[in-house]
Coordinates of C-alpha atoms in Angstrom, one line a residue:
X1 CA 15.0 -18.2 -4.1
X2 CA 12.9 -19.0 -1.1
X3 CA 11.4 -16.4 1.2
X4 CA 13.5 -16.3 4.4
X5 CA 12.3 -16.3 8.0
X6 CA 11.5 -12.7 8.8
X7 CA 10.3 -12.7 12.5
X8 CA 11.4 -14.7 15.5
X9 CA 10.2 -14.8 19.1
X10 CA 11.2 -17.0 22.0
X11 CA 9.0 -17.9 24.9
X12 CA 10.4 -20.4 27.4
X13 CA 11.9 -23.3 25.4
X14 CA 9.8 -22.7 22.3
X15 CA 10.8 -20.6 19.3
X16 CA 8.1 -19.1 17.2
X17 CA 9.5 -18.3 13.7
X18 CA 7.5 -16.5 11.0
X19 CA 8.2 -17.2 7.4
X20 CA 6.1 -15.4 4.9
X21 CA 2.5 -16.2 5.9
X22 CA 3.3 -19.1 8.2
X23 CA 4.3 -19.6 11.8
X24 CA 6.6 -22.5 12.7
X25 CA 7.4 -23.6 16.2
X26 CA 10.7 -25.2 17.2
X27 CA 12.1 -26.7 20.3
X28 CA 15.1 -24.9 21.7
X29 CA 16.3 -28.2 23.3
X30 CA 17.0 -30.2 20.2
X31 CA 16.0 -27.8 17.3
X32 CA 13.2 -30.0 16.1
X33 CA 10.1 -28.6 14.5
X34 CA 6.9 -29.0 16.5
X35 CA 4.1 -27.5 14.5
X36 CA 3.1 -25.1 11.8
X37 CA 0.2 -22.7 11.1
X38 CA -0.4 -21.2 7.7
X39 CA -2.4 -18.1 6.7
X40 CA -5.4 -19.1 4.6
X41 CA -4.3 -16.8 1.7
X42 CA -0.9 -18.6 1.4
X43 CA -2.3 -21.4 -0.6
X44 CA -4.3 -19.0 -2.8
X45 CA -1.0 -17.3 -3.8
X46 CA 0.7 -20.6 -4.6
X47 CA -2.3 -21.8 -6.7
X48 CA -2.4 -18.5 -8.6
X49 CA 1.3 -18.6 -9.4
X50 CA 1.0 -22.2 -10.5
X51 CA -2.0 -21.3 -12.8
X52 CA -0.2 -18.3 -14.3
X53 CA 2.9 -20.4 -15.0
X54 CA 0.8 -23.1 -16.7
X55 CA -1.0 -20.4 -18.7
X56 CA 2.3 -18.9 -19.8
X57 CA 3.6 -22.3 -20.8
X58 CA 0.5 -22.9 -23.0
X59 CA 0.6 -19.3 -24.5
X60 CA 4.2 -19.4 -25.5
X61 CA 3.9 -21.8 -28.4
X62 CA 0.7 -20.2 -29.6
X63 CA 2.3 -16.7 -29.5
X64 CA 5.3 -18.0 -31.6
X65 CA 2.9 -19.5 -34.2
X66 CA 0.9 -16.3 -34.4
X67 CA 4.0 -14.0 -34.6
X68 CA 3.3 -11.3 -37.3
X69 CA 5.7 -10.6 -40.1
X70 CA 8.9 -9.0 -39.1
X71 CA 10.7 -6.1 -40.5
X72 CA 12.7 -8.4 -42.8
X73 CA 9.5 -9.1 -44.7
X74 CA 9.4 -5.5 -45.9
X75 CA 7.1 -2.7 -45.0
X76 CA 3.3 -3.1 -45.3
X77 CA 1.7 -2.3 -48.6
X78 CA 0.4 1.2 -49.1
X79 CA -3.3 1.9 -49.3
X80 CA -4.4 2.3 -52.9
X81 CA -7.4 4.3 -54.1
X82 CA -9.4 2.5 -56.7
X83 CA -11.0 4.2 -59.7
X84 CA -14.6 5.4 -59.0
X85 CA -14.3 5.0 -55.2
X86 CA -14.2 7.7 -52.7
X87 CA -11.4 8.0 -50.0
X88 CA -13.7 6.5 -47.5
X89 CA -14.0 3.3 -49.4
X90 CA -10.3 2.9 -50.3
X91 CA -8.8 -0.5 -49.4
X92 CA -5.5 -2.0 -48.6
X93 CA -3.8 -3.6 -51.5
X94 CA -3.0 -6.6 -49.2
X95 CA -5.8 -6.4 -46.8
X96 CA -6.0 -9.1 -44.1
X97 CA -9.0 -11.1 -43.4
X98 CA -11.9 -9.1 -41.9
X99 CA -12.1 -8.9 -38.2
X100 CA -15.3 -8.9 -36.2
X101 CA -16.0 -6.4 -33.5
X102 CA -15.7 -9.1 -30.9
X103 CA -12.2 -10.0 -32.2
X104 CA -11.3 -6.3 -32.2
X105 CA -12.3 -6.1 -28.6
X106 CA -10.3 -9.2 -27.7
X107 CA -7.2 -7.8 -29.3
X108 CA -7.3 -4.2 -28.2
X109 CA -9.0 -4.2 -24.9
X110 CA -12.0 -2.1 -26.1
X111 CA -13.6 -0.9 -29.3
X112 CA -14.0 2.9 -29.6
X113 CA -16.7 2.8 -32.3
X114 CA -14.5 4.5 -34.9
X115 CA -12.5 1.5 -36.1
X116 CA -9.5 2.6 -33.9
X117 CA -7.7 0.6 -31.3
X118 CA -8.3 2.2 -27.9
X119 CA -5.8 1.6 -25.1
X120 CA -7.6 1.1 -21.8
X121 CA -6.0 0.0 -18.6
X122 CA -6.8 -3.6 -19.4
X123 CA -5.6 -3.6 -22.9
X124 CA -2.6 -1.3 -23.1
X125 CA -0.2 -4.1 -23.8
X126 CA -2.2 -6.1 -26.3
X127 CA -1.1 -3.9 -29.3
X128 CA 2.4 -5.2 -28.7
X129 CA 1.3 -8.8 -29.0
X130 CA 1.6 -9.4 -25.2
X131 CA -0.8 -11.5 -23.3
X132 CA -2.1 -10.5 -19.9
X133 CA -2.5 -13.1 -17.1
X134 CA -4.5 -13.1 -13.9
X135 CA -3.1 -11.0 -11.0
X136 CA -1.4 -12.8 -8.2
X137 CA -3.1 -12.0 -4.8
X138 CA -1.2 -10.1 -2.2
X139 CA 1.3 -12.4 -0.5
X140 CA 0.6 -12.8 3.2
X141 CA 3.5 -11.8 5.4
X142 CA 3.6 -11.8 9.2
X143 CA 5.0 -8.4 10.2
X144 CA 4.9 -8.7 14.0
X145 CA 5.1 -11.6 16.4
X146 CA 4.8 -11.5 20.2
X147 CA 3.3 -13.4 23.1
X148 CA 1.9 -12.8 26.6
X149 CA 4.5 -12.9 29.4
X150 CA 3.3 -16.4 30.5
X151 CA 3.3 -17.7 26.9
X152 CA -0.3 -18.8 27.0
X153 CA -1.2 -16.7 24.0
X154 CA 0.6 -15.6 20.8
X155 CA -0.3 -12.5 18.8
X156 CA 0.7 -12.0 15.2
X157 CA 0.0 -9.3 12.6
X158 CA -0.3 -9.8 8.8
X159 CA 0.1 -6.6 6.8
X160 CA -1.7 -7.3 3.5
X161 CA -5.1 -7.9 5.2
X162 CA -4.5 -5.6 8.3
X163 CA -5.4 -8.5 10.6
X164 CA -4.5 -9.2 14.2
X165 CA -4.4 -12.9 14.9
X166 CA -4.6 -14.4 18.4
X167 CA -3.5 -18.0 19.1
X168 CA -3.8 -20.2 22.2
X169 CA -0.4 -21.8 23.1
X170 CA -0.4 -25.0 25.1
X171 CA 3.2 -24.4 26.3
X172 CA 4.7 -27.1 24.2
X173 CA 4.6 -25.5 20.7
X174 CA 1.1 -26.3 19.6
X175 CA -1.0 -23.3 18.4
X176 CA -4.7 -23.0 18.2
X177 CA -6.2 -20.0 16.4
X178 CA -8.7 -18.1 18.5
X179 CA -9.5 -15.0 16.5
X180 CA -8.8 -12.9 13.5
X181 CA -9.7 -9.2 13.7
X182 CA -9.2 -6.7 10.8
X183 CA -8.1 -3.3 11.9
X184 CA -9.2 0.0 10.3
X185 CA -5.7 0.6 9.0
X186 CA -2.6 -1.5 8.6
X187 CA -0.9 -2.0 12.0
X188 CA 2.8 -1.0 12.3
X189 CA 3.6 -1.8 15.9
X190 CA 2.0 -3.9 18.7
X191 CA 2.5 -4.6 22.4
X192 CA 0.5 -6.6 24.9
X193 CA -0.5 -4.7 28.0
X194 CA -0.6 -6.1 31.6
X195 CA -4.4 -5.9 31.5
X196 CA -4.8 -8.3 28.6
X197 CA -5.2 -5.5 26.1
X198 CA -3.5 -5.6 22.6
X199 CA -2.1 -2.1 22.0
X200 CA -1.8 -1.6 18.3
X201 CA -0.4 1.4 16.4
X202 CA -1.1 1.9 12.7
X203 CA 0.5 3.8 9.8
X204 CA -2.1 6.5 9.9
X205 CA -0.9 7.6 13.3
X206 CA -3.6 6.1 15.5
X207 CA -3.2 3.8 18.5
X208 CA -6.0 1.3 19.4
X209 CA -6.7 -1.1 22.3
X210 CA -8.2 -4.5 21.4
X211 CA -9.0 -7.1 24.0
X212 CA -6.7 -10.1 23.9
X213 CA -9.7 -12.5 24.1
X214 CA -13.1 -12.0 22.6
X215 CA -16.0 -12.4 25.1
X216 CA -17.9 -15.7 25.0
X217 CA -21.0 -14.1 23.4
X218 CA -18.9 -12.2 20.9
X219 CA -20.6 -8.9 21.8
X220 CA -18.8 -5.6 22.4
X221 CA -18.0 -4.5 25.9
X222 CA -20.3 -1.7 27.2
X223 CA -17.4 -0.1 29.1
X224 CA -15.2 2.0 26.8
X225 CA -11.6 2.3 27.6
X226 CA -11.4 5.8 26.0
X227 CA -13.6 8.7 25.4
X228 CA -12.1 9.3 22.0
X229 CA -14.5 8.6 19.2
X230 CA -13.6 6.3 16.3
X231 CA -12.9 8.1 13.1
X232 CA -15.8 8.3 10.7
X233 CA -16.3 9.7 7.2
X234 CA -18.7 12.6 6.7
X235 CA -21.7 11.9 4.6
X236 CA -21.5 13.3 1.0
X237 CA -23.4 16.5 0.5
X238 CA -23.3 18.1 -3.0
X239 CA -22.4 21.8 -3.0
X240 CA -24.9 22.5 -5.8
X241 CA -28.7 22.5 -5.3
X242 CA -31.8 22.6 -7.6
X243 CA -31.8 26.3 -6.9
X244 CA -28.3 26.9 -8.4
X245 CA -28.5 24.4 -11.2
X246 CA -30.7 25.4 -14.2
X247 CA -29.9 23.4 -17.3
X248 CA -31.6 20.0 -17.9
X249 CA -28.2 18.2 -18.2
X250 CA -26.8 19.7 -15.0
X251 CA -30.0 18.9 -13.1
X252 CA -29.8 15.3 -14.3
X253 CA -26.2 15.1 -13.2
X254 CA -27.1 16.4 -9.7
X255 CA -29.9 13.9 -9.3
X256 CA -27.4 11.1 -10.2
X257 CA -24.9 12.3 -7.6
X258 CA -27.6 12.3 -4.9
X259 CA -28.8 8.8 -5.9
X260 CA -25.2 7.5 -5.8
X261 CA -24.6 9.0 -2.4
X262 CA -27.8 7.5 -1.0
X263 CA -26.8 4.0 -2.4
X264 CA -23.3 4.3 -0.8
X265 CA -24.9 5.3 2.5
X266 CA -27.3 2.4 2.4
X267 CA -24.4 -0.1 1.7
X268 CA -22.5 1.2 4.7
X269 CA -25.4 1.0 7.1
X270 CA -24.4 -2.5 8.2
X271 CA -20.9 -1.2 9.2
X272 CA -22.2 2.2 10.6
X273 CA -21.2 1.2 14.1
X274 CA -17.6 0.3 13.1
X275 CA -16.0 -3.1 13.5
X276 CA -18.0 -6.0 15.0
X277 CA -15.5 -6.3 17.9
X278 CA -14.4 -4.1 20.7
X279 CA -12.0 -1.5 19.5
X280 CA -11.0 1.7 21.4
X281 CA -9.1 4.6 20.0
X282 CA -6.5 5.7 22.5
X283 CA -4.4 8.4 20.9
X284 CA -3.3 9.8 17.6
X285 CA -0.3 11.3 15.9
X286 CA -0.3 13.4 12.7
X287 CA 2.4 11.2 11.2
X288 CA 3.0 7.5 10.4
X289 CA 3.6 5.5 13.6
X290 CA 6.7 3.3 13.5
X291 CA 7.3 2.0 17.0
X292 CA 5.5 1.4 20.3
X293 CA 6.6 0.3 23.7
X294 CA 4.9 0.2 27.1
X295 CA 6.7 1.6 30.2
X296 CA 6.1 1.9 34.0
X297 CA 7.5 4.4 36.4
X298 CA 6.6 5.4 39.9
X299 CA 3.6 3.2 39.9
X300 CA 2.2 4.6 36.7
X301 CA 2.0 3.1 33.2
X302 CA 2.7 4.8 30.0
X303 CA 2.5 4.3 26.2
X304 CA 5.6 5.5 24.3
X305 CA 5.1 6.0 20.6
X306 CA 7.5 7.0 17.8
X307 CA 6.7 8.3 14.3
X308 CA 8.2 9.0 11.0
X309 CA 8.6 12.7 11.8
X310 CA 11.3 12.1 14.5
X311 CA 9.0 12.4 17.5
X312 CA 8.9 10.2 20.6
X313 CA 5.7 10.9 22.6
X314 CA 5.0 9.8 26.2
X315 CA 1.3 9.3 26.9
X316 CA -0.5 8.0 29.9
X317 CA -1.8 4.4 29.8
X318 CA -5.5 3.4 29.6
X319 CA -7.9 5.0 30.4
X320 CA -6.1 8.4 30.1
X321 CA -4.1 7.7 27.0
X322 CA -5.2 11.0 25.4
X323 CA -3.1 12.9 28.0
X324 CA 0.5 13.7 26.8
X325 CA 3.1 13.7 29.5
X326 CA 6.2 14.5 27.6
X327 CA 8.3 14.3 24.4
X328 CA 11.8 13.1 23.6
X329 CA 13.3 15.4 21.0
X330 CA 16.7 14.9 19.4
X331 CA 16.3 12.6 16.3
X332 CA 16.8 14.3 12.9
X333 CA 15.5 11.3 10.9
X334 CA 12.7 8.8 11.2
X335 CA 12.6 6.5 14.3
X336 CA 12.1 2.8 13.5
X337 CA 12.5 1.0 16.9
X338 CA 12.7 1.6 20.6
X339 CA 13.4 -0.7 23.6
X340 CA 13.3 -0.4 27.4
X341 CA 15.9 -2.6 29.1
X342 CA 14.3 -4.9 31.7
X343 CA 17.0 -4.1 34.3
X344 CA 16.7 -0.3 33.6
X345 CA 13.0 0.5 33.3
X346 CA 13.7 4.2 33.4
X347 CA 15.9 4.1 30.3
X348 CA 14.7 4.1 26.6
X349 CA 17.0 3.3 23.7
X350 CA 15.9 4.4 20.2
X351 CA 17.2 4.3 16.7
X352 CA 16.2 4.8 13.1
X353 CA 17.6 6.8 10.2
X354 CA 20.1 8.8 12.2
X355 CA 23.7 7.8 12.4
X356 CA 23.4 7.5 16.2
X357 CA 21.7 5.4 18.7
X358 CA 20.0 7.5 21.5
X359 CA 19.6 6.9 25.2
X360 CA 16.9 8.7 27.1
X361 CA 15.4 9.3 30.5
X362 CA 12.0 8.9 28.9
X363 CA 9.9 10.1 31.8
X364 CA 11.8 13.4 31.9
X365 CA 12.1 13.6 28.1
X366 CA 15.9 14.1 28.6
X367 CA 18.6 12.8 26.3
X368 CA 21.3 11.0 28.3
X369 CA 23.7 9.8 25.7
X370 CA 24.2 8.9 22.0
X371 CA 26.7 6.9 20.1
X372 CA 27.4 6.3 16.4
X373 CA 26.2 3.2 14.8
X374 CA 27.2 4.4 11.3
X375 CA 30.9 4.3 12.2
X376 CA 30.5 0.6 13.3
X377 CA 28.7 -0.3 10.1
X378 CA 31.5 1.4 8.0
X379 CA 34.1 -0.9 9.7
X380 CA 32.6 -3.9 7.8
X381 CA 31.0 -2.0 4.9
X382 CA 33.1 1.1 4.2
X383 CA 30.8 2.2 1.4
X384 CA 27.9 2.7 3.8
X385 CA 26.7 6.4 3.8
X386 CA 23.4 6.1 5.6
X387 CA 22.0 3.7 8.1
X388 CA 18.5 2.3 8.7
X389 CA 18.1 0.5 12.0
X390 CA 15.5 -2.3 11.6
X391 CA 15.6 -3.7 15.2
X392 CA 16.7 -2.9 18.7
X393 CA 16.9 -5.6 21.4
X394 CA 18.2 -5.9 25.0
X395 CA 19.7 -8.8 27.0
X396 CA 21.2 -9.6 30.4
X397 CA 24.6 -11.2 30.5
X398 CA 25.4 -13.0 33.8
X399 CA 28.5 -12.0 35.8
X400 CA 30.0 -12.3 39.3
X401 CA 29.0 -8.6 39.9
X402 CA 25.5 -9.1 38.8
X403 CA 23.8 -9.2 35.4
X404 CA 25.1 -6.7 32.8
X405 CA 22.7 -5.0 30.3
X406 CA 23.5 -5.0 26.6
X407 CA 21.8 -3.4 23.7
X408 CA 21.8 -5.1 20.3
X409 CA 20.9 -3.5 16.9
X410 CA 20.5 -4.7 13.4
X411 CA 20.3 -2.6 10.2
X412 CA 18.9 -3.2 6.7
X413 CA 21.5 -4.6 4.3
X414 CA 24.2 -4.8 6.9
X415 CA 25.4 -8.4 7.6
X416 CA 26.1 -7.9 11.3
X417 CA 24.7 -7.5 14.8
X418 CA 26.0 -4.4 16.7
X419 CA 26.2 -4.5 20.5
X420 CA 27.0 -2.1 23.3
X421 CA 27.2 -2.4 27.1
X422 CA 24.8 -0.1 28.9
X423 CA 26.8 1.1 31.9
X424 CA 25.4 2.3 35.3
X425 CA 25.7 5.9 34.1
X426 CA 23.4 5.1 31.2
X427 CA 26.1 5.4 28.6
X428 CA 26.8 2.9 25.8
X429 CA 30.4 1.6 25.7
X430 CA 32.3 -1.6 24.6
X431 CA 30.9 -1.6 21.1
X432 CA 31.0 -5.0 19.4
X433 CA 30.3 -6.4 15.9
X434 CA 29.1 -10.0 15.3
X435 CA 29.3 -10.7 11.6
X436 CA 26.6 -12.9 10.0
X437 CA 26.4 -15.1 6.8
X438 CA 23.5 -13.0 5.6
X439 CA 21.3 -9.9 6.2
X440 CA 19.5 -10.0 9.6
X441 CA 15.8 -9.5 9.5
X442 CA 14.9 -10.2 13.2
X443 CA 16.4 -11.2 16.5
X444 CA 15.2 -12.8 19.7
X445 CA 17.0 -13.6 22.9
X446 CA 16.7 -16.9 24.8
X447 CA 17.9 -16.0 28.4
X448 CA 19.6 -18.3 30.8
X449 CA 19.7 -17.9 34.6
X450 CA 23.3 -18.8 35.1
X451 CA 24.8 -19.1 31.6
X452 CA 25.3 -16.9 28.6
X453 CA 22.1 -16.1 26.6
X454 CA 21.5 -17.5 23.1
X455 CA 20.6 -15.3 20.2
X456 CA 18.4 -16.6 17.4
X457 CA 18.6 -14.5 14.2
X458 CA 16.3 -14.7 11.2
X459 CA 18.5 -13.9 8.2
X460 CA 18.5 -13.8 4.4
X461 CA 21.5 -16.1 3.8
X462 CA 24.0 -15.2 1.1
X463 CA 23.5 -17.0 -2.1
X464 CA 27.0 -18.4 -2.1
X465 CA 26.7 -19.9 1.4
X466 CA 24.9 -22.9 2.9
X467 CA 23.8 -21.0 5.9
X468 CA 20.2 -21.5 7.2
X469 CA 17.7 -18.7 7.4
X470 CA 17.4 -19.5 11.2
X471 CA 20.8 -18.9 12.8
X472 CA 21.3 -19.5 16.5
X473 CA 24.5 -19.0 18.6
X474 CA 25.4 -18.8 22.3
X475 CA 27.2 -15.6 23.3
X476 CA 30.5 -15.2 25.1
X477 CA 32.2 -12.0 26.3
X478 CA 35.7 -10.7 25.7
X479 CA 36.9 -7.5 27.3
X480 CA 33.3 -6.4 27.8
X481 CA 32.4 -7.1 24.1
X482 CA 29.9 -9.8 23.0
X483 CA 31.1 -12.5 20.6
X484 CA 29.9 -15.8 19.3
X485 CA 30.7 -18.9 21.3
X486 CA 28.8 -22.0 20.1
X487 CA 26.5 -22.1 17.1
X488 CA 23.4 -24.4 16.7
X489 CA 20.8 -25.1 14.0
X490 CA 17.2 -26.0 13.6
X491 CA 15.7 -28.9 11.7
X492 CA 13.7 -27.1 9.1
X493 CA 14.6 -29.0 5.9
X494 CA 11.0 -30.0 5.3
X495 CA 9.8 -26.4 5.7
X496 CA 12.6 -25.3 3.3
X497 CA 11.6 -27.9 0.7
X498 CA 7.9 -27.0 0.7
X499 CA 8.5 -23.2 0.5
X500 CA 7.6 -21.9 -2.9
X501 CA 10.0 -19.9 -5.0
X502 CA 9.9 -16.1 -4.9
X503 CA 11.8 -13.5 -6.8
X504 CA 14.5 -11.4 -5.2
X505 CA 12.5 -8.2 -6.1
X506 CA 9.5 -9.5 -4.2
X507 CA 11.6 -10.3 -1.1
X508 CA 13.0 -6.8 -1.0
X509 CA 9.6 -5.2 -1.4
X510 CA 8.1 -7.4 1.3
X511 CA 10.9 -7.5 3.9
X512 CA 13.1 -4.4 3.4
X513 CA 10.8 -1.4 4.1
X514 CA 12.7 0.6 6.8
X515 CA 14.9 2.7 4.4
X516 CA 11.8 3.8 2.5
X517 CA 10.8 5.8 5.6
X518 CA 13.6 8.3 4.9
X519 CA 12.6 11.7 3.5
X520 CA 14.7 13.1 0.7
X521 CA 15.3 16.6 -0.5
X522 CA 13.4 17.2 -3.8
X523 CA 14.6 20.7 -4.6
X524 CA 11.4 22.4 -3.8
X525 CA 10.8 25.8 -2.2
X526 CA 11.2 24.7 1.4
X527 CA 14.2 24.9 3.7
X528 CA 17.4 26.0 1.9
X529 CA 16.1 25.3 -1.6
X530 CA 14.7 21.9 -0.9
X531 CA 11.5 20.2 0.3
X532 CA 11.2 16.9 2.0
X533 CA 9.4 14.0 0.2
X534 CA 9.0 10.4 1.0
X535 CA 11.4 7.8 -0.4
X536 CA 9.5 5.1 -2.2
X537 CA 5.8 4.6 -2.5
X538 CA 4.5 5.5 0.9
X539 CA 0.8 5.4 -0.2
X540 CA 1.0 1.7 -0.8
X541 CA 2.3 1.2 2.8
X542 CA -0.4 3.0 4.7
X543 CA -3.5 1.3 3.4

């Protein structure tokens, strides 16, 4: 299969669509492709896969020719002791040709000096006649895609290298790369502030501010946006000393530890001052951050952050981001996304692993309303027991009485878009379901002043359909519920043809990560006979 589009973003009449490690731009007027940008590591992955496939093709006939005798040939001959020889010199009645130490190493991975086959990490499969091939580099995937309000710059995040990319946009779909900055930890959410600051949250719970544009001389700004120090590792200090260690062997071990610590310290001197670009730590959680939005109320700006431990925190904006104003408590599971409707800046909508979507007065930290999204999902997938919201979006639908605010939601492995009308009393009603020919991965809204808006969805199409990964449709409204009116497509056949093949397992591990945030009861000593543990390999996600 081909990796599908996984992130989409609209600015004006231009669609920015991320597919793996590439960004493609399309015209919303006629659906034509304008330009493409590809991550430098994308070609490395393709070349590695090609080299491995060629090596496998060459190794297959050789492996068949060198296949050892099977069980049908009978058991191996027993060792026989010859007259006048000790046990140590006994030989095999049908001994094979002698093997050199170099051959032994090449077959077993390492030679342990006793004539035995050791199984190291690099050689554990060689005893079974398997051949190891070079490891494929991490596949680049664009995890976040956004732009400045005027569309002059585009910001993208790639997860495998923890990089923030900034592009200059000419307004007609052409992108020019301006910078690539590697963050201390992998970013998990991003927003662009009104003061041209990129606000980035990471999976270790920290929020940083990075200037959108690097200064002309490339130097750091002398003015710090925050008084919080950047995290640093303490220098290694052995607990033992020459006064507590007496034996010669232990003294030698202590000296080696001190030398290694000195070498490590010297190697880090070049990076002692942190990254070579302006980076300011704003605030920190004690849990993995999953969502971030910026809000403004009563003339003051705020940073709203959500984490894996069901917390929504309200902090002041720069330069007082370390001051916590309030919390929004009510979620029982992880929070994966939040959105503030443009027409209702005092309202926050959040969702995640709970069966409900929540509506908040975020400045007061007050829950206003909640409605079930699980019950909607069960209407089209009755077997659904839990829900994992992967995206929340908002749009304005024109009407004679003024624009109406709608909330859209997509969930992992559910082939639909769910919608609600946000009424004046801040309650969600008129639930709607728009079924899709595949699993949605991302949405973006193309507004229109006097006509119904258009929704562009990045989906993983069903194998038995001819649907495209980019799916666009204009909305209509029936009895207050959103529905599909007219569908349109994009001209991406050339992109599709040039996209390399990828396994379904790789697609899931790269693009379906929200459900892994859920904690499961492991049966430990905690609450009511169980303890919470992460689902999936969280350590691999927080690097």
